Short mmCIF file of C-alpha atoms in Angstrom, two decimals:
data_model
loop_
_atom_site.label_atom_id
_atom_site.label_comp_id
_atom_site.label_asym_id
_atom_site.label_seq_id
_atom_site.Cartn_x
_atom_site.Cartn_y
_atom_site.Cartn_z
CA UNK A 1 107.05 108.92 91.19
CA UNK A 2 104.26 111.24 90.54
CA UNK A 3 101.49 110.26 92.53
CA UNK A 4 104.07 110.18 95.75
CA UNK A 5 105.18 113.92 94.76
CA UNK A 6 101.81 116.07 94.07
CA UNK A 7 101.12 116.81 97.36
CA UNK A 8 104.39 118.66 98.10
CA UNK A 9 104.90 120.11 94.69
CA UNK A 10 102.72 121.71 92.16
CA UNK A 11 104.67 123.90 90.29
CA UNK A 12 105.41 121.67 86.84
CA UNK A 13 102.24 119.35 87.13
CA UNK A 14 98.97 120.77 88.54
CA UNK A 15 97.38 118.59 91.25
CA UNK A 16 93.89 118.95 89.88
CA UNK A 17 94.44 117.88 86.43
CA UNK A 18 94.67 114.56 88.47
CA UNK A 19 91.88 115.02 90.49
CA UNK A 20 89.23 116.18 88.19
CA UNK A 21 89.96 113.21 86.35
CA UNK A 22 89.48 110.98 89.08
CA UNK A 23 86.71 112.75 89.86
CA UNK A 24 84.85 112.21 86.50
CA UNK A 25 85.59 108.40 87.23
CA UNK A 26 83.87 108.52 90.19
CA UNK A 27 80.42 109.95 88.89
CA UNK A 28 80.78 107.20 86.12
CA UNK A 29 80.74 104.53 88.26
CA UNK A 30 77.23 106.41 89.43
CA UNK A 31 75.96 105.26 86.31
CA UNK A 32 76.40 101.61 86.52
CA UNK A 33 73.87 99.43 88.12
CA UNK A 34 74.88 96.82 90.90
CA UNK A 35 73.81 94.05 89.16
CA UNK A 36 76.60 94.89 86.87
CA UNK A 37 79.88 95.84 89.45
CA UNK A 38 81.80 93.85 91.97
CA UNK A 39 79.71 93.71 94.39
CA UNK A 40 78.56 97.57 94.54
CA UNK A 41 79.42 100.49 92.60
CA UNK A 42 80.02 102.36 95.86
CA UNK A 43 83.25 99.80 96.59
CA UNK A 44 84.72 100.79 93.30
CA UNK A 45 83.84 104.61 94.46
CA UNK A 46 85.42 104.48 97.61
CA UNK A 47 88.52 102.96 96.01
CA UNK A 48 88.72 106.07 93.75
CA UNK A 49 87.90 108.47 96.49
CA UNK A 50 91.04 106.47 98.51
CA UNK A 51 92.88 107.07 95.91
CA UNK A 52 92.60 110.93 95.74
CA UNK A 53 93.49 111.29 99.44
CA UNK A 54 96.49 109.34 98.68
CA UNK A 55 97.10 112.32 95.91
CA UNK A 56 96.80 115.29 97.95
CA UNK A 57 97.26 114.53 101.91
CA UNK A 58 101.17 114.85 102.26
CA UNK A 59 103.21 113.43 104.44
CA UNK A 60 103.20 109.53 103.46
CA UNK A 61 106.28 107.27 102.62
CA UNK A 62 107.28 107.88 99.40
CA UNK A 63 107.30 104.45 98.63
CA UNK A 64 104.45 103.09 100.10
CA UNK A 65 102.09 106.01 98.91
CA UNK A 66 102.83 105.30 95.33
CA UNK A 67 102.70 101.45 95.39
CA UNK A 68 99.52 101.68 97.26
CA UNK A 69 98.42 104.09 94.62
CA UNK A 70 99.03 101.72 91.96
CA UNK A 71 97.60 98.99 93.50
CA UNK A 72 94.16 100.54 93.79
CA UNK A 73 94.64 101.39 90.38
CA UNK A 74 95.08 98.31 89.34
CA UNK A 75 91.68 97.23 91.08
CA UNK A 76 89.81 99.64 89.79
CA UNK A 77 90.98 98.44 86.29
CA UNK A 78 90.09 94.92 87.38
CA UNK A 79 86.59 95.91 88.67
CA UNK A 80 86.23 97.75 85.46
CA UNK A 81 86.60 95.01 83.17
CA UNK A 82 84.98 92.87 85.34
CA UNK A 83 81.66 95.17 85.16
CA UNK A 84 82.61 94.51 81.08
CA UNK A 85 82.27 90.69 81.47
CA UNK A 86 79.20 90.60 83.63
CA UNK A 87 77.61 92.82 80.64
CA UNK A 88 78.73 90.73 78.32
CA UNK A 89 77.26 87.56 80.37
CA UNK A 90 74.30 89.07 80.53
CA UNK A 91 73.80 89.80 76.60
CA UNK A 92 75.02 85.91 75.84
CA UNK A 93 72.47 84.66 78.76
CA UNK A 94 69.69 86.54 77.04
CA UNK A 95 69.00 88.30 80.55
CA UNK A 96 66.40 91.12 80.23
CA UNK A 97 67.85 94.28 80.12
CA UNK A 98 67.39 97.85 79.29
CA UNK A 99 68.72 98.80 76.15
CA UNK A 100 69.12 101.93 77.25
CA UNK A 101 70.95 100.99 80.66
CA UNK A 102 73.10 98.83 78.87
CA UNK A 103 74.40 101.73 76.83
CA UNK A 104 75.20 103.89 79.30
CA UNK A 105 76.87 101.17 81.17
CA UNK A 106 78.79 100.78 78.33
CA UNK A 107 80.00 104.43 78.05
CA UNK A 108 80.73 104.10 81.32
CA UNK A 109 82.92 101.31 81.36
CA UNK A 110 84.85 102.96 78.29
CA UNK A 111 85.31 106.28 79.90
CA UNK A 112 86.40 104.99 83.06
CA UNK A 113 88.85 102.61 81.22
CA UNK A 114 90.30 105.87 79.09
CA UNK A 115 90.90 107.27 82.70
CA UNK A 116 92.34 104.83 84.62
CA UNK A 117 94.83 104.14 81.52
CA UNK A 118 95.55 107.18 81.31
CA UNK A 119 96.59 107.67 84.98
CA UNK A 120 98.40 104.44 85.07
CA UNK A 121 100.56 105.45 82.19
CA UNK A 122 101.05 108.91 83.46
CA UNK A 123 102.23 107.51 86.69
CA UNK A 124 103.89 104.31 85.27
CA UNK A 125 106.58 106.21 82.62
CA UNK A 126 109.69 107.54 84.12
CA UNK A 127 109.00 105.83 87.04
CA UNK A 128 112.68 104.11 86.78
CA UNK A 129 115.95 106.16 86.33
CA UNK A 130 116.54 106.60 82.48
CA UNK A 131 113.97 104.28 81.70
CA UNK A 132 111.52 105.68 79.35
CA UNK A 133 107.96 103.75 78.94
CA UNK A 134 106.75 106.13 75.82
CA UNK A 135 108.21 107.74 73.26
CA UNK A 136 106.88 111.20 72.18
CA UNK A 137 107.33 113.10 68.81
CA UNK A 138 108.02 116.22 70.56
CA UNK A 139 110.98 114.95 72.46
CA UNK A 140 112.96 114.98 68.97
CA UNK A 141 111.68 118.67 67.88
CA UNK A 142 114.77 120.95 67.51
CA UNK A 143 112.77 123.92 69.21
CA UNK A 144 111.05 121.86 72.49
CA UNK A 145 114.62 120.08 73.95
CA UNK A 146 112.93 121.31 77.21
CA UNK A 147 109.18 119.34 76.68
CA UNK A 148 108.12 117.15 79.14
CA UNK A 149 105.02 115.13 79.23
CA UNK A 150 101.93 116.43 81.37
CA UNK A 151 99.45 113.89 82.71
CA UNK A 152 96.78 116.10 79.96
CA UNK A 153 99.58 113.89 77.43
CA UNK A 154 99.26 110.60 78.70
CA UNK A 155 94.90 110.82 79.15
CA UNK A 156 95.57 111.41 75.10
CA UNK A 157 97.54 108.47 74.36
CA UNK A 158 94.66 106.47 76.46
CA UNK A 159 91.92 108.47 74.02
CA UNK A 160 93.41 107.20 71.37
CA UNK A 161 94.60 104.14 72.33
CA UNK A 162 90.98 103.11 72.73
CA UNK A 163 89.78 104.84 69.79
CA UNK A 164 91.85 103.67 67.25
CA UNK A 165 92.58 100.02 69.21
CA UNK A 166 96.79 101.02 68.54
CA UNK A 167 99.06 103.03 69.43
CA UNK A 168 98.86 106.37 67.15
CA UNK A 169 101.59 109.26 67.18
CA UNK A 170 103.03 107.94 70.89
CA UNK A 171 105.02 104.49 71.12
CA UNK A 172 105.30 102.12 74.19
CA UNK A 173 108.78 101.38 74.68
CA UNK A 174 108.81 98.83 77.27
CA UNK A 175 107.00 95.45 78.09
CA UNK A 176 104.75 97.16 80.74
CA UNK A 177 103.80 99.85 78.21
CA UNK A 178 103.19 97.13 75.71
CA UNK A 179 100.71 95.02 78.03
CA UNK A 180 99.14 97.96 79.20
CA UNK A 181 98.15 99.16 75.90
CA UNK A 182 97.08 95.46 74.78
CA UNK A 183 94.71 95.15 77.86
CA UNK A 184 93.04 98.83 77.18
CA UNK A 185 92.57 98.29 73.44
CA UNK A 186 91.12 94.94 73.79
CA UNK A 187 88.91 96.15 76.68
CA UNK A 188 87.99 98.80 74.97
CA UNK A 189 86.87 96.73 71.60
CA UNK A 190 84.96 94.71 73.46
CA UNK A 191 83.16 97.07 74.52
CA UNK A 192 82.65 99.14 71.34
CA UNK A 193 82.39 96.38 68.98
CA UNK A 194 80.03 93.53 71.28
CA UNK A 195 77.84 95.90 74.25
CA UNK A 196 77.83 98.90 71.85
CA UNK A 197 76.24 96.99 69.32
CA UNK A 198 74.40 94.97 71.12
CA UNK A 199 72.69 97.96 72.80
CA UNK A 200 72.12 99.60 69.58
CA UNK A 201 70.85 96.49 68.24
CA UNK A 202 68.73 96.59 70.97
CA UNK A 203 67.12 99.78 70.55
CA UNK A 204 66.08 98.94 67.32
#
């Protein structure tokens, strides 16, 4: 329960590793035009912002803090892909639009979707008694029986989980882990392999 436990402790996992990621997620959503969120970037924005006050004001159910925190993540993941498929709409439509706009839209959507991964797996493993959702290599070094995974661990598994479409030196273990991981690779080969270069195409 990570989310539910920053706020009173701080001493293993740093609050602001959290925040600073959220916070990047926010000014990315800056970046995408309205024509291309649901509804406006600035609902998306104040979801995020919701979502860090959940983090750091103490004092909430344990419980309810962390499901509401997942919730919103979940959103935000939906509004993210659905900024994806409007893109993608618009390219098959043959709507004018900026090649240049459409790129950074794109880099937006795939940055935001690293993040929000990345936070949802971070929260998501461990969250059940003896119930691991990743396994890491370091776990099994002779000389690190004390390691435990930071939330600067789980943003890599989403970098290269969307980077290399699989999962690389860090299994999924469970069937959560396992659909996560399908819906951020796909996401993010859509957007790499159709908007990228599309845009690209574009600018030529």
């Amino acid at each position: 329960m990570r989310l539910s436990s920053l706020a009173e402790d701080h001493n293993y996992e740093p609050a602001w590793h959290v925040g600073l990621a959220l916070l990047t997620a926010v000014g990315l959503q800056l970046f995408l035009k309205d024509s291309l969120t649901l509804g406006s970037k600035y609902i998306v924005i104040s979801l995020e912002f919701s979502l860090l006050a959940i983090l750091f004001i103490p004092g909430l159910a344990v419980k309810a803090k962390r499901l509401f925190a997942i919730l919103l993540m979940i959103f935000i993941t939906a509004a993210n892909i659905f900024s994806l498929t409007l893109v993608i709409d618009q390219l098959f439509n043959k709507v004018h639009i900026d090649g240049k706009q459409l790129l950074i839209s794109s880099v937006a959507i795939y940055l935001t979707n690293i993040i929000v991964f990345g936070v949802l797996y971070w929260e998501l493993d461990n969250a059940e008694a003896h119930v691991d959702d990743f396994s890491f290599p370091q776990v099994n070094l002779p000389n690190q029986t004390h390691w435990k995974p930071t939330f600067f661990d789980y943003l890599y598994v989403s970098v290269t989980n969307a980077t290399a479409f699989s999962p690389t030196d860090t299994f999924p273990l469970t069937h959560r882990a396992k659909l996560l991981m399908t819906v951020q690779s796909i996401t993010s080969l859509v957007t790499v392999a159709l908007v990228a270069a599309r845009a690209v195409n574009i600018l030529s």
